[in-house]
Coordinates of C-alpha atoms in Angstrom, one line a residue:
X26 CA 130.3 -15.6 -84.1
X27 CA 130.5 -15.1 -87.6
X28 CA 128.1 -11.9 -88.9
X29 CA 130.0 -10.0 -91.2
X30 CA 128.9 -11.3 -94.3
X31 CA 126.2 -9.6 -94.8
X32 CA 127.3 -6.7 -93.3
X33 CA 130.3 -6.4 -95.8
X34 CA 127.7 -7.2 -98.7
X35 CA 126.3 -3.7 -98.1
X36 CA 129.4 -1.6 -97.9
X37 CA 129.9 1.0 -100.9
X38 CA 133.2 0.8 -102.8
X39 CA 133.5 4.7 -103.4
X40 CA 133.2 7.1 -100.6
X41 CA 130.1 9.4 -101.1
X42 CA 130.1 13.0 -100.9
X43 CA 127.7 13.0 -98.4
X44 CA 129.2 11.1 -95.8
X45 CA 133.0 10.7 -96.5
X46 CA 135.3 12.3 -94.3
X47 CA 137.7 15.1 -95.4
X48 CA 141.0 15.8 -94.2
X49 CA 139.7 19.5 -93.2
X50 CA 136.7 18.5 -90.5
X51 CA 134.3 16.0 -89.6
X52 CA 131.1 16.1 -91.2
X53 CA 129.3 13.7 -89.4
X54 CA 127.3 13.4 -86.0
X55 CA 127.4 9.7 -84.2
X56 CA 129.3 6.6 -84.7
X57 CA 130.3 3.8 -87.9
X58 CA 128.4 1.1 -87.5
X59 CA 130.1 -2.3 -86.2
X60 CA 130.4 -5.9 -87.2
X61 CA 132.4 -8.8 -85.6
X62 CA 134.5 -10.5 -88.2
X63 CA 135.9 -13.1 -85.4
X64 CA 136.2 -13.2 -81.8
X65 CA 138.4 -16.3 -80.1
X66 CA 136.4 -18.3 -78.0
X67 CA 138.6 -17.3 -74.8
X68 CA 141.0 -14.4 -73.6
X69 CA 144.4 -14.6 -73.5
X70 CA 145.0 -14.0 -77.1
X71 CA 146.4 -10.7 -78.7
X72 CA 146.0 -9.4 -82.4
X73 CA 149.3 -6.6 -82.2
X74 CA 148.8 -5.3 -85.8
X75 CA 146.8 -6.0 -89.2
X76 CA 147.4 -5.8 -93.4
X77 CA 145.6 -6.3 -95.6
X78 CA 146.1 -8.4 -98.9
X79 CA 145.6 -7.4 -102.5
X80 CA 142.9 -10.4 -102.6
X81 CA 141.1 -9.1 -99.4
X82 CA 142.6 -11.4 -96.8
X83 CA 143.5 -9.5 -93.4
X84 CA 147.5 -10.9 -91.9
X85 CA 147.6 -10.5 -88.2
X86 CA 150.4 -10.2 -85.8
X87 CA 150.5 -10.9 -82.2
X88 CA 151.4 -11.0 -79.0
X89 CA 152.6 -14.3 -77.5
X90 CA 149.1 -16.1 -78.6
X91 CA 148.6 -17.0 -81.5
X92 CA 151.9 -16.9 -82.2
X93 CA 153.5 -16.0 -85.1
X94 CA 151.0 -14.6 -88.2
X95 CA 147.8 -15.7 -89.1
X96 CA 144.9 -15.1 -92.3
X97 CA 141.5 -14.5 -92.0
X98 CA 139.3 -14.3 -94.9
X99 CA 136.7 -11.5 -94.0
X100 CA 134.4 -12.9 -96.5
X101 CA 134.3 -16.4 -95.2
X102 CA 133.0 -18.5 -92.2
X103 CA 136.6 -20.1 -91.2
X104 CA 138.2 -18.6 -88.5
X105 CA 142.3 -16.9 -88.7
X106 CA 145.1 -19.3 -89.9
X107 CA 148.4 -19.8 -88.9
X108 CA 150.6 -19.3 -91.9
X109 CA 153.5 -18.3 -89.7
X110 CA 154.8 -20.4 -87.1
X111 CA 157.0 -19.1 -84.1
X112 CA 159.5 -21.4 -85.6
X113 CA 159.8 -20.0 -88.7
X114 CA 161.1 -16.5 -86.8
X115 CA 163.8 -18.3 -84.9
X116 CA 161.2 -19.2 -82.2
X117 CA 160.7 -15.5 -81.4
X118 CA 156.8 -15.6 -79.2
X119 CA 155.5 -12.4 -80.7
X120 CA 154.9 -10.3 -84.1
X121 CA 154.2 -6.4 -84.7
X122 CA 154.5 -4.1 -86.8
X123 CA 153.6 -5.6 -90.8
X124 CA 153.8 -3.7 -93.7
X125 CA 153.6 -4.4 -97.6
X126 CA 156.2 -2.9 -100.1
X127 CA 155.3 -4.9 -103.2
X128 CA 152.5 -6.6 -104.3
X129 CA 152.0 -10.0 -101.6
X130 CA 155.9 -9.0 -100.0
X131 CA 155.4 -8.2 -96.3
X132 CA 157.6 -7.2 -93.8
X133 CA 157.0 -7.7 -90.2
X134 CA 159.1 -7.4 -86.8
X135 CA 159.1 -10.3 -84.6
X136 CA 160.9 -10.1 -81.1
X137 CA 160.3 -12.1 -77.3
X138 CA 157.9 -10.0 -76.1
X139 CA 156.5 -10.6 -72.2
X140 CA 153.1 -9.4 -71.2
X141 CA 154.1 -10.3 -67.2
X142 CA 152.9 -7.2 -65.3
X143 CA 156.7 -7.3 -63.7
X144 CA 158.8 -7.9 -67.0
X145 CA 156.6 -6.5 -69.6
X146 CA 157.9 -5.4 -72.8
X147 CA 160.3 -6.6 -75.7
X148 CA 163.3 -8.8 -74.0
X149 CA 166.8 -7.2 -74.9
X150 CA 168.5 -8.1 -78.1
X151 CA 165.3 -9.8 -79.6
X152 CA 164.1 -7.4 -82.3
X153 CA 164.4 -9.0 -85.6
X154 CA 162.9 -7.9 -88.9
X155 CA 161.5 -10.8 -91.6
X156 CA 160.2 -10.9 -95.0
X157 CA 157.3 -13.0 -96.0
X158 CA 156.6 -13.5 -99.9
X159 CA 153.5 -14.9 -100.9
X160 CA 152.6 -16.5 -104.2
X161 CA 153.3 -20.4 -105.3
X162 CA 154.5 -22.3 -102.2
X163 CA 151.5 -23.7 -101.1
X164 CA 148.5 -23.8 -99.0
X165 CA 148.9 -19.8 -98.9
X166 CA 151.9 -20.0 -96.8
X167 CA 154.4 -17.7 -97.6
X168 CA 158.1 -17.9 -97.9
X169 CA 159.8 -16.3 -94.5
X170 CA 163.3 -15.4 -94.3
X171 CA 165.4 -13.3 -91.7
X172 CA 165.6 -9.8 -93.0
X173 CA 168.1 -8.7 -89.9
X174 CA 168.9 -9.4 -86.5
X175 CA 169.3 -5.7 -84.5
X176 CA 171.8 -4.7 -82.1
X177 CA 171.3 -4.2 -78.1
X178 CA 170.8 -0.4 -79.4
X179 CA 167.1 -1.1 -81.2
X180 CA 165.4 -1.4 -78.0
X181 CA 161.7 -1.9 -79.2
X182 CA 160.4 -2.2 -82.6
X183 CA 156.5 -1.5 -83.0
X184 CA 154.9 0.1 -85.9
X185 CA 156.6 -0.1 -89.0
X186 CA 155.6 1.3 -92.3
X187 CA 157.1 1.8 -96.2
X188 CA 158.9 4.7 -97.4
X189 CA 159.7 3.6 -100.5
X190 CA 160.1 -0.2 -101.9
X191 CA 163.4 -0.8 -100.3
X192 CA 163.3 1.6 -97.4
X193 CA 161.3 0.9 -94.3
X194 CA 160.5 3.4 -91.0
X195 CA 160.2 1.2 -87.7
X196 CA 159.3 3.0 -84.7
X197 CA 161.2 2.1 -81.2
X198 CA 158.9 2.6 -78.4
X199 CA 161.2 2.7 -75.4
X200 CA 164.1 4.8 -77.1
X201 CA 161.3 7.2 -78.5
X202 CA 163.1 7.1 -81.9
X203 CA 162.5 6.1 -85.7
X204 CA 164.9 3.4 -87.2
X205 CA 165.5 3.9 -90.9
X206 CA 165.9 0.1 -92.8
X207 CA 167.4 -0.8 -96.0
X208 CA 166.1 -4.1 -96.7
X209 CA 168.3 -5.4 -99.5
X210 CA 171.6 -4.4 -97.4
X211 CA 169.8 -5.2 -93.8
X212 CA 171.9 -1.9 -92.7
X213 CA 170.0 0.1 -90.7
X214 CA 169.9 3.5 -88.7
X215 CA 168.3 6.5 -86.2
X216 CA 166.4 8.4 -88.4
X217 CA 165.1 10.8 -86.1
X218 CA 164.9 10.8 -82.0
X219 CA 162.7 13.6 -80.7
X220 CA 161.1 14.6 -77.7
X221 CA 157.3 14.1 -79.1
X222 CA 158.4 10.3 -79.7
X223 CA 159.5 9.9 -76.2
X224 CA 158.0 8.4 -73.1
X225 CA 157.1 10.9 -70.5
X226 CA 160.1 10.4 -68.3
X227 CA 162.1 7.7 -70.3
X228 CA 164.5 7.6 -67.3
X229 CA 162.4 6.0 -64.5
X230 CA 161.7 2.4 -64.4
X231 CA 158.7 0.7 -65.6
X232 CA 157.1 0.1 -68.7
X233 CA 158.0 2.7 -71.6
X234 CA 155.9 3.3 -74.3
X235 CA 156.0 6.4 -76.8
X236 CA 155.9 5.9 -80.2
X237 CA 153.8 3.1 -81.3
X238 CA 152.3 3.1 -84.8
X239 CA 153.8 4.7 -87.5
X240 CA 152.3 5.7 -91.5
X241 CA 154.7 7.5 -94.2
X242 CA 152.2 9.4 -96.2
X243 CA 154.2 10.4 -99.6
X244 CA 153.2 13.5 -101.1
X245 CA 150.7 13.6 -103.8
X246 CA 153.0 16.3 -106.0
X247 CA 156.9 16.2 -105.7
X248 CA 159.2 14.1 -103.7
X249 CA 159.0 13.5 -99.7
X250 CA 156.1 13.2 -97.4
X251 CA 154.8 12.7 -94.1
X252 CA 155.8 9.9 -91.4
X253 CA 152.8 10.1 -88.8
X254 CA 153.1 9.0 -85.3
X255 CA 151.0 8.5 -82.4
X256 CA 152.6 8.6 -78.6
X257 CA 151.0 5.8 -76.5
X258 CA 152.1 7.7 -72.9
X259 CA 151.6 10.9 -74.1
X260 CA 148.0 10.2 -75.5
X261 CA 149.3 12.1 -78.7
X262 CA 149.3 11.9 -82.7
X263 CA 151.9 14.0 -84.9
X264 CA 153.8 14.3 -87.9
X265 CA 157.3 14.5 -89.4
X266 CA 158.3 16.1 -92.5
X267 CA 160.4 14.1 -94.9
X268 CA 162.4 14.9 -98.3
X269 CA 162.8 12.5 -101.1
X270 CA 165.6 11.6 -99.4
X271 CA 164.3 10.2 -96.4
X272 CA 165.7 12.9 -94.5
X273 CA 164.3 14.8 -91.4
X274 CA 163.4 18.5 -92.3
X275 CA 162.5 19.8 -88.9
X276 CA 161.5 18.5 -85.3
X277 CA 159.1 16.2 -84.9
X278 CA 155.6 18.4 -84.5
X279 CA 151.9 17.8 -82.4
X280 CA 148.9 17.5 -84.3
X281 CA 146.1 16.4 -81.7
X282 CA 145.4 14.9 -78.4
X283 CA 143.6 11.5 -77.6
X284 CA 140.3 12.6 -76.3
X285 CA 139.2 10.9 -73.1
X286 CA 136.4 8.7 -72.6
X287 CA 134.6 8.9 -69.0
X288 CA 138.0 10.0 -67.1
X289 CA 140.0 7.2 -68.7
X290 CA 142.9 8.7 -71.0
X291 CA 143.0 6.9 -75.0
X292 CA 146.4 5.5 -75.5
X293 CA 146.7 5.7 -79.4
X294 CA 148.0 2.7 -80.7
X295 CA 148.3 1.8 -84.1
X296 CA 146.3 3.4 -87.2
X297 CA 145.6 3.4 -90.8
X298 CA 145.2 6.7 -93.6
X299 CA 142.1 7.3 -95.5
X300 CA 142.0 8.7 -98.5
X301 CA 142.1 12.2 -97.4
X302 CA 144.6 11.8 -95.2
X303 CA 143.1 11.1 -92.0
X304 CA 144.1 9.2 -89.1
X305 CA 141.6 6.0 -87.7
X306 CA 143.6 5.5 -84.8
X307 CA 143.2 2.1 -82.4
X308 CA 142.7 3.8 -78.8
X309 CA 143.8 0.6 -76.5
X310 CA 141.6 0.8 -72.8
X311 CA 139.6 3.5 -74.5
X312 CA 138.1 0.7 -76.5
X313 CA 137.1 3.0 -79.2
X314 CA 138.4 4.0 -83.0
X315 CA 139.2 8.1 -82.3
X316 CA 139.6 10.0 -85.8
X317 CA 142.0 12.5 -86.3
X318 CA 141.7 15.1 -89.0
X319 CA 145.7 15.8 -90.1
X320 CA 145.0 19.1 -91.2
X321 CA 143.2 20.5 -88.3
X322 CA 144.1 18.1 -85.6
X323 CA 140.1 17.4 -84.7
X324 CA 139.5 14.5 -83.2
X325 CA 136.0 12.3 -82.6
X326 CA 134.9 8.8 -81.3
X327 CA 133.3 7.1 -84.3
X328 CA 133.2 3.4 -82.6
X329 CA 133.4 1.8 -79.4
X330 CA 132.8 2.7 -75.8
X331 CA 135.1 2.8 -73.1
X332 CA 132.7 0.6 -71.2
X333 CA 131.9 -2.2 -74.1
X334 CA 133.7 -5.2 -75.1
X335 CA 132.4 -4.2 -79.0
X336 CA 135.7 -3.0 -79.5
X337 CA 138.1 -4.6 -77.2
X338 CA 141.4 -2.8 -76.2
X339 CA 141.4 -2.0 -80.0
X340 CA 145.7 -1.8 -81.3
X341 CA 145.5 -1.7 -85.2
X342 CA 143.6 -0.7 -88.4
X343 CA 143.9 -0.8 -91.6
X344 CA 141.3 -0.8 -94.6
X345 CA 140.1 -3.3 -97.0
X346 CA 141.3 -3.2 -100.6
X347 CA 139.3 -5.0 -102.5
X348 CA 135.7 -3.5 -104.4
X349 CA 133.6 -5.2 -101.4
X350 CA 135.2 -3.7 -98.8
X351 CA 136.9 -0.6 -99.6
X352 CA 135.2 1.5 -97.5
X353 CA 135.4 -0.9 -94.3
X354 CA 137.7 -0.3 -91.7
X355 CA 139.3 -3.8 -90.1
X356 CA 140.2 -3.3 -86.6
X357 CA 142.3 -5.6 -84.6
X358 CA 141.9 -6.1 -80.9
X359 CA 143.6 -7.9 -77.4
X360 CA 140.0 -8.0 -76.3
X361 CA 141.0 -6.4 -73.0
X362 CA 144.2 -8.8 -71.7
X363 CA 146.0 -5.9 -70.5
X364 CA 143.4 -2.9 -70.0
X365 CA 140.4 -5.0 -68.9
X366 CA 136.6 -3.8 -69.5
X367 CA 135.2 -2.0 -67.2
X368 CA 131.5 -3.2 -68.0
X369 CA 128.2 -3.6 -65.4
X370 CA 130.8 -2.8 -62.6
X371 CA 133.3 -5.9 -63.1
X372 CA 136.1 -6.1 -64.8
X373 CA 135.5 -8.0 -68.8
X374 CA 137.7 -9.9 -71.0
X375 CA 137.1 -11.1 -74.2
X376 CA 139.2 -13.1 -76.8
X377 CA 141.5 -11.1 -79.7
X378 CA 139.2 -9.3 -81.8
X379 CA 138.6 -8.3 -85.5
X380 CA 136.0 -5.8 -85.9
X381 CA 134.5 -4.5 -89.1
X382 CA 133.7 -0.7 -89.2
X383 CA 131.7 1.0 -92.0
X384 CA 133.3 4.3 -92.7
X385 CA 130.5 5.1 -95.8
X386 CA 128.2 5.1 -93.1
X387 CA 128.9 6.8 -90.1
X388 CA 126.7 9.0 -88.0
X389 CA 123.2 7.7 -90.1

């Protein structure tokens, strides 16, 4: 079960000229190489999202099972631990979007979340927002506390990222918005509604799911940024300019579509930013890690295979931070529960998932 070790061992810290990516094109042919980090021994668990500690530890959310949030060394033989139960969030069953604002402070959105094919989605008036503090309580168990309950308005919270230390941008799948939070206050409101955010037809029944992950990229010279988005029903990633403000300064604009992989459309989940600006996005049944240039909206398969349980119904990323592991990619997966495998003509599950990819060495 456990292989990474020597896998992460040979990962470069710095990215080399000759194979790192820029945010213009892709210079490379073929995929990063792979490593399982952990698999559960049975389906029917979900990693939702994944951060990444200053120490190197990787903080995983998810969907009904395993509740709550749980650690996993990536440099160790143990496998994830709960840190966070479903009681300490008011008994809500699931966790999402996570983010980091200060050293070891994390915020992440917790609601009742049903995976039933008839009821799926976040339950009405759930959507809460918690902090958890790490740092002298413990067993490495951090301090939780109830940031805000939302209103019947915030229908439901996904990705969620920093704007500035106090500020936080959550994204709200079903209304196909961006809620705007001040944590020390707990007020909160719509930053920005757009059509690009939006389901397809947000009107007819059924599950609704447009904006999932969300990344505010600040801009390396003066004040402002970029929030970037990716549209799970629209197979779309795009951006929105910000001032220093936080305020919108135009409509919400496309950047790239998903590509599909043997007639079966990528929804883009979840993602993380290189360096240079570029988007490793989480592809869901497409079972794959598709990168997006920002600046000329390419896009390429670098991992995974809609037909392989290697990466399983991928929904997050987000890189290491520590010297080992810089240039590794962490990738959190459902291992199928809702998009299953198609693999050797049956359908495949496979337990939540974190994979390692080696960005400093794709395509050799």
């Amino acid at each position: 079960m456990w292989r990474a070790q020597q896998f992460l061992n040979t990962c470069l810290c710095i990215i080399s000229s000759t194979c790192s990516v820029n945010s213009y094109h892709i210079p490379f042919h073929g995929n990063c190489p792979t490593q399982l980090v952990y698999e559960y021994p049975s389906d029917g668990t979900w990693f939702e999202n994944i951060a990444v500690r200053s120490n190197g530890d990787l903080l995983l959310t998810s969907l009904n099972h395993p509740a709550g949030l749980s650690t996993l060394s990536p440099f160790g033989n143990s496998p994830p631990k709960q840190i966070v139960t479903s009681a300490d969030l008011g008994y809500l069953n699931s966790t999402l979007g996570i983010t980091e604002t200060e050293e070891d402070i994390f915020y992440l959105v917790a609601a009742n979340y049903s995976l039933a094919e008839r009821t799926v989605g976040t339950q009405s008036g759930t959507n809460a927002l918690f902090r958890a503090q790490f740092g002298g309580y413990g067993d490495n168990r951090p301090e939780v506390r109830l940031v805000k309950q939302f209103g019947n308005e915030v229908r439901s919270l996904n990705g969620l990222t920093k704007f500035n230390d106090t500020l936080l941008l959550a994204a709200d799948s079903v209304l196909g918005a961006i809620w705007a939070i001040d944590v020390p206050s707990g007020e909160y409101y719509k930053l920005v509604e757009d059509d690009l955010l939006a389901a397809p037809d947000p009107e007819s029944p059924g599950f609704k799911e447009g904006i999932n992950g969300v990344r505010f990229s600040p801009h390396k010279f003066g004040k402002g940024g970029v929030a970037y988005f990716t549209n799970s029903q629209k197979y779309l990633f795009g951006k929105i300019e910000l001032d220093g403000n936080a305020h919108v300064l135009g409509p919400a604009e496309w950047i790239a579509n998903s590509i599909a992989e043997r007639g079966v459309k990528a929804k883009l989940d979840d993602f993380a930013l290189d360096a240079h600006g570029n988007a490793w996005i989480a592809t869901e049944a497409g079972n794959s890690v598709q990168l997006v240039t920002t600046r000329q909206g390419q896009v390429k398969v670098v991992a995974g295979d809609v037909n392989s349980t290697e990466i399983g119904e991928p929904t997050s990323t987000a890189f290491g931070r520590t010297e080992r592991d810089r240039g590794v990619l962490y990738v959190a997966t459902s291992g199928g529960l809702a998009f299953p495998v198609w693999k050797d003509g049956r359908e495949e599950r496979v337990g939540a998932q974190v994979v390692a990819l080696d960005t400093d060495r794709c395509g050799r």
